Amino acid sequence: MLEATPLTEGWVLRHEGKLLPAAVPGCVHTDLLAAGVIPDPFLGRDEAEVAWVGRREWTYETELRAGSGHEQTDLVFDGLDTAAEVMVDGRLLGRTRNMHRSYRFDVTGMSGLLSVRFVSAYAEAEAVRGRVGERPAAYAEPYQYIRKMACSFGWDWGPTLVTAGIWRPVRLEHWSTARIARVRPLVTVEDGLGVVELHVEVERSRVEAPLAVEATVGGVRAHADIDGSAGVVRIQVPDVRLWWPRGYGEQPLYDVELTLLGGGGALDVWRRRVGFRTARLDTSADAHGTGFTLVVNGERLFARGVNWIPDDVFPSRVTRERYRERLGQAADANVDLVRVWGGGIYESEDFYDACDELGLLVWQDFPFACAAYPEEQPLRGEVEAEARENVVRLMPHPSLVLWNGNNENLWGFRDWGWEERLAGDSWGEGYYLGLLPRVVAESDPTRVYTAGSPWSGSWERHPNDPAHGTHHSWEVWNRADYADYRLEVPRFVAEFGWQAPPAYATLRRALPGEELAADSPGMLHHQKADDGNGKLRRGLERHFAFPEGDFDRWHYLTQVNQARAVAAGIEHWRSNWPVCAGTVVWQLNDCWPVTSWAAVDGDGRAKPLYHELRRLYADRLLTAQVRGRERGLVLAVVNQAAEAWAGVVRLRRMSVDGGVIGEAEVDFRAGRRAVVDVEVPPELTPVGPKEFLVADTDGLRALYFPSPDREIPYPRPEFDVSVAPGAVTVTARTLVRDLLLQADRLGPDARADRGLVTLLPGERVTIGVSGWETPDPGTARSALYCLESGR
C-alpha cells in the first residue's frame, strides 16, 4: 500500500548567511516575521518596509531520507510559490514556474540536502515579459507574466507583498507496482438514480502486473480491470438524496472509496465525498435580452452571492477553521453563492469541503484578472497544466457549479484601450474561448463553463451589456450615485459594491498610536483604491453633510452609506426577478485591514453591510420601489421561499416628528419563488423631506424616504438605554434612524448580533452583545450612533 510521509519538520530558510527556522507550509514573509527580521506589514505603513523581500532569492532546506521498502519514492509538492529549482545534494530534480499546480519528482534511493531555491517572482515575470513582449493591465505590476496569485502584487484593496515559499503541503510517497495517478469522478443523476463514473489513471513502476480497481459509493460496490494505465468504474446508487444549495434543501454527501488492486492486495486508495445534483445555466434569449439563470435540480434560482478574495495575502495562514468561520459568516448572512475571484487562487480542499457542507454554490474563476495575458510559451503550457489539474481536483465537490474563464479581461480588451495597444498580439482570448472550455468539456462535462465576467455571450454585443449575460456595475461608486442602480435591470450582476472603512477596533490595532482621521497617514496607506477617499466623500455629500474633522462621525456615515448603497441595488434587482437572476456583492472578505468594499473586514469583524446582507438575502423581503411615473410607488413583495406567502401589509404615512398622516392595510399573495407588487395608495405616498412611508408585515419592514438625508429635518434623537449580560436595549422616544451599536468600541472582542435599525417613537430593540465583560449603560450609549438633522 502507498505510504505518505509528510515533510513538515526540520526546514530552514537561508537569510544573509543565517539559517532561520521555517514553517512548511508557509512563505518567506511569515518566516521572516516569526524570526523578528521584518515588522508586521499589516501595521501602520510597514508594508513599504518589507518591499525588498519580493525582490530577493530565497532558499529552503531540509534533510531528505527517501529510503523505504518500496520500489519507488516520489517527492510531492502540492504548491510551490512560484519560480523555483528543486535539488538534492546539488542534483537538479526540476524547475517550477506555477503557483497553481502541484509537482512530483522521483527521488527513489536518494538522500541528502533537499533545497528549494526560489528566484524573485519579479525576476521571473520580467524575464517572461522580455520574451513575449509588453501586455497592458489595470496595474503596473507584472502579474500577467507569471502563474501566481495576481493580488500578491497589490490591488485596489490589497497590499503589495510578493510572496515566495512552499505554500502547500509537501510529502514523500513510497509505493510499489502502481499508484493511482488521477481519478475523474463524473457525478450525475439519471432517472432518479445517482450515477458515479470513476475514470481512473494509474502510474506503474517497473514491475508489470495485472491491476484492477474496486469502488464503493452509498453501499454499492463495483469492480473493473485496468487496461494498461486506465480504467472506468460505473456505479448506480438507487434512492439517492439530492444535494441542494442552502435554503432549498439539505446537503447529503456520500463517501466514495476507490482501491487499486494488484499482486494479491491493495496498492493505493482514493477517498472523496460527492453529492448528487444537477446544475445547468439557462442562457435563453427572451424579450429582455439573454438570460443568465442558474438551475439546480430543476429549480431556477435567484443567486444571492458574494465575491471571495484570498482571506489572507499570505494564503498559507488560512486554516480549515478560518475557512469554516468565514464561509459560515456568509451562510449566516443568507448567501447561497460564493464567486472565487480570478485574481486569487484555486482554494484548498478545506474551502470547497465547507461549501459542500454549508450548501454554498461555488462559481470558480480561472486565475486571470484585469490584464492582457500572453498566450505564448512558457505560459500556455502552464495554463493548460494547471487547468487540467484543478478541474479534476475539484470535480468531486457538488458545491462547484460554474467555471468562469476570467475576470474583466474580455471587457478590458473592448473598453480599456487594449485592442489598439496590443496591435494583434495575443492577450488571452485563446484561453477563454478555446483552451479553457475545451479542458472543462474534456475533463468534466458535468460542469457549466462561461468565458468571462462580465460577458454578454458574443462579440456581436458589448461584453458588459446589462441585457445579456453577466454584468459588472462600476459606474456607480466610480462616478455615479447608488440611486443609479435603479436605472437598469441587468440579467445577472456579478460585481457591484461600495467602500467603507473597517471596524474601529480593527483600525486601532492596525494603526497603533495614530490619531485617526479620514486622511491621516495610516488611513491613507490602508486605502488602496484610486481616489478612494474622494469617492467616499462625494458619495457621502450626495446624502449627508460631510462631517469635517469628526472622524467618528465620518466612520459611522461611510459605513451607513455602504449598507444603503448595496441595499439600493439588491432590493431593486431582486424585485425584478426573474429578469434579473442574481447579485454577487463585491466583496465578502478582506485579506488585511483596509478601507474596502468588504462586508467582513480583515480582522473578521462584521461591518453594518454584513448585517444588512442578512436582511437583503433573506427568503422574504419587503421593499419600496418606484415603478416610473405611471405606476409610482409600490411595495415589492419578494418571496424566494418554497411556499406561497400571503398576508396583510400595514402602510403608514408618517411625519419625521412621529405623527401618523394616514394609514391602511392591504392584502397580498406572492407565489413560491415569485415577486408581486402591492400598489401604494396615492394618499399614502409621502411628499417632501418631512414625510416617509412605513410598511410592516410578518416582522418585516420597508421604509421609503422621498428626500435625501441632508434635507430631512430629523428631530434630535432621544432614546433610553439599558443593559444586561449579553444585551443592550434601546427604547426610542423620537424617530431614531439607522441606529448602530459599534460593539467593538465596548471592547475589541465584543460583537453585536445586528447592524442598522430604525425605530419609531415608542419602539424598542434589544441588541445581543457577546464578548463584553463589564456591561454599563453609559459605555453602551457612547457606542451608539444614529442619524441627526444635517449629520
mmCIF file of N, CA and C in Angstrom, residues 12 21 35 71 84 107 137 162 174 186 248 314 320 353 358 366 444 459 467 495 500 518 534 638 712 721 767 785:
data_model
loop_
_atom_site.group_PDB
_atom_site.id
_atom_site.type_symbol
_atom_site.label_atom_id
_atom_site.label_comp_id
_atom_site.label_asym_id
_atom_site.label_seq_id
_atom_site.Cartn_x
_atom_site.Cartn_y
_atom_site.Cartn_z
ATOM 1 N N VAL A 12 14.653 24.922 7.090
ATOM 2 C CA VAL A 12 15.277 26.203 7.427
ATOM 3 C C VAL A 12 15.240 27.100 6.200
ATOM 4 N N PRO A 21 14.576 29.253 11.301
ATOM 5 C CA PRO A 21 13.539 28.212 11.292
ATOM 6 C C PRO A 21 12.455 28.577 10.284
ATOM 7 N N ALA A 35 10.711 35.209 12.839
ATOM 8 C CA ALA A 35 12.089 35.337 13.320
ATOM 9 C C ALA A 35 12.429 36.748 13.766
ATOM 10 N N GLU A 71 9.332 0.074 -4.117
ATOM 11 C CA GLU A 71 10.062 0.176 -5.384
ATOM 12 C C GLU A 71 10.339 1.622 -5.776
ATOM 13 N N ALA A 84 11.013 28.161 -9.073
ATOM 14 C CA ALA A 84 11.943 27.508 -8.148
ATOM 15 C C ALA A 84 12.762 26.436 -8.853
ATOM 16 N N VAL A 107 12.493 10.431 -6.387
ATOM 17 C CA VAL A 107 13.696 10.535 -5.549
ATOM 18 C C VAL A 107 14.088 9.170 -4.988
ATOM 19 N N ALA A 137 -2.330 46.152 -18.662
ATOM 20 C CA ALA A 137 -3.003 45.650 -17.460
ATOM 21 C C ALA A 137 -3.557 46.826 -16.677
ATOM 22 N N VAL A 162 4.850 40.494 -2.345
ATOM 23 C CA VAL A 162 5.103 39.452 -3.338
ATOM 24 C C VAL A 162 5.806 38.282 -2.659
ATOM 25 N N HIS A 174 5.802 6.650 -0.922
ATOM 26 C CA HIS A 174 6.501 5.400 -1.191
ATOM 27 C C HIS A 174 5.487 4.404 -1.746
ATOM 28 N N LEU A 186 -17.231 11.569 -12.515
ATOM 29 C CA LEU A 186 -18.373 12.212 -13.157
ATOM 30 C C LEU A 186 -19.625 11.808 -12.375
ATOM 31 N N TYR A 248 -32.733 25.706 0.022
ATOM 32 C CA TYR A 248 -33.573 24.945 -0.893
ATOM 33 C C TYR A 248 -33.734 23.488 -0.481
ATOM 34 N N PHE A 314 -1.202 36.225 2.691
ATOM 35 C CA PHE A 314 -0.338 35.051 2.857
ATOM 36 C C PHE A 314 -1.264 33.838 3.007
ATOM 37 N N ARG A 320 -8.221 25.455 8.015
ATOM 38 C CA ARG A 320 -9.543 24.862 7.823
ATOM 39 C C ARG A 320 -10.573 25.567 8.707
ATOM 40 N N ASP A 353 -14.813 21.865 0.807
ATOM 41 C CA ASP A 353 -15.490 20.999 1.775
ATOM 42 C C ASP A 353 -16.509 21.802 2.580
ATOM 43 N N LEU A 358 -22.079 23.493 3.852
ATOM 44 C CA LEU A 358 -22.938 24.640 4.141
ATOM 45 C C LEU A 358 -23.972 24.903 3.048
ATOM 46 N N PHE A 366 -11.147 30.902 -13.302
ATOM 47 C CA PHE A 366 -9.754 30.578 -13.558
ATOM 48 C C PHE A 366 -8.926 31.819 -13.221
ATOM 49 N N ASP A 444 -14.477 17.455 -17.430
ATOM 50 C CA ASP A 444 -15.667 17.440 -16.579
ATOM 51 C C ASP A 444 -16.873 18.018 -17.319
ATOM 52 N N TRP A 459 -19.211 38.490 -29.265
ATOM 53 C CA TRP A 459 -18.568 39.743 -29.641
ATOM 54 C C TRP A 459 -19.495 40.644 -30.447
ATOM 55 N N ALA A 467 -28.097 43.761 -20.694
ATOM 56 C CA ALA A 467 -29.228 42.961 -21.170
ATOM 57 C C ALA A 467 -28.833 41.542 -21.535
ATOM 58 N N GLU A 495 -20.736 41.726 -10.242
ATOM 59 C CA GLU A 495 -19.928 42.589 -9.376
ATOM 60 C C GLU A 495 -20.605 43.940 -9.227
ATOM 61 N N ALA A 500 -16.245 51.189 2.441
ATOM 62 C CA ALA A 500 -16.346 51.741 3.799
ATOM 63 C C ALA A 500 -15.117 51.306 4.573
ATOM 64 N N ALA A 518 -9.794 60.728 8.526
ATOM 65 C CA ALA A 518 -10.038 60.126 7.217
ATOM 66 C C ALA A 518 -8.793 60.186 6.345
ATOM 67 N N GLY A 534 -11.718 60.300 -2.090
ATOM 68 C CA GLY A 534 -12.517 61.262 -2.844
ATOM 69 C C GLY A 534 -13.869 60.693 -3.218
ATOM 70 N N VAL A 638 -41.095 40.182 -2.179
ATOM 71 C CA VAL A 638 -40.165 39.229 -2.785
ATOM 72 C C VAL A 638 -40.204 37.943 -1.966
ATOM 73 N N ILE A 712 -33.578 66.196 5.286
ATOM 74 C CA ILE A 712 -34.614 65.760 6.220
ATOM 75 C C ILE A 712 -34.380 66.396 7.589
ATOM 76 N N VAL A 721 -31.427 53.791 27.267
ATOM 77 C CA VAL A 721 -30.542 52.640 27.103
ATOM 78 C C VAL A 721 -30.499 51.849 28.394
ATOM 79 N N ILE A 767 -30.322 44.403 21.366
ATOM 80 C CA ILE A 767 -29.180 44.004 20.554
ATOM 81 C C ILE A 767 -28.350 43.031 21.371
ATOM 82 N N TYR A 785 -24.681 55.088 17.677
ATOM 83 C CA TYR A 785 -24.692 56.172 16.692
ATOM 84 C C TYR A 785 -26.008 56.119 15.926
#
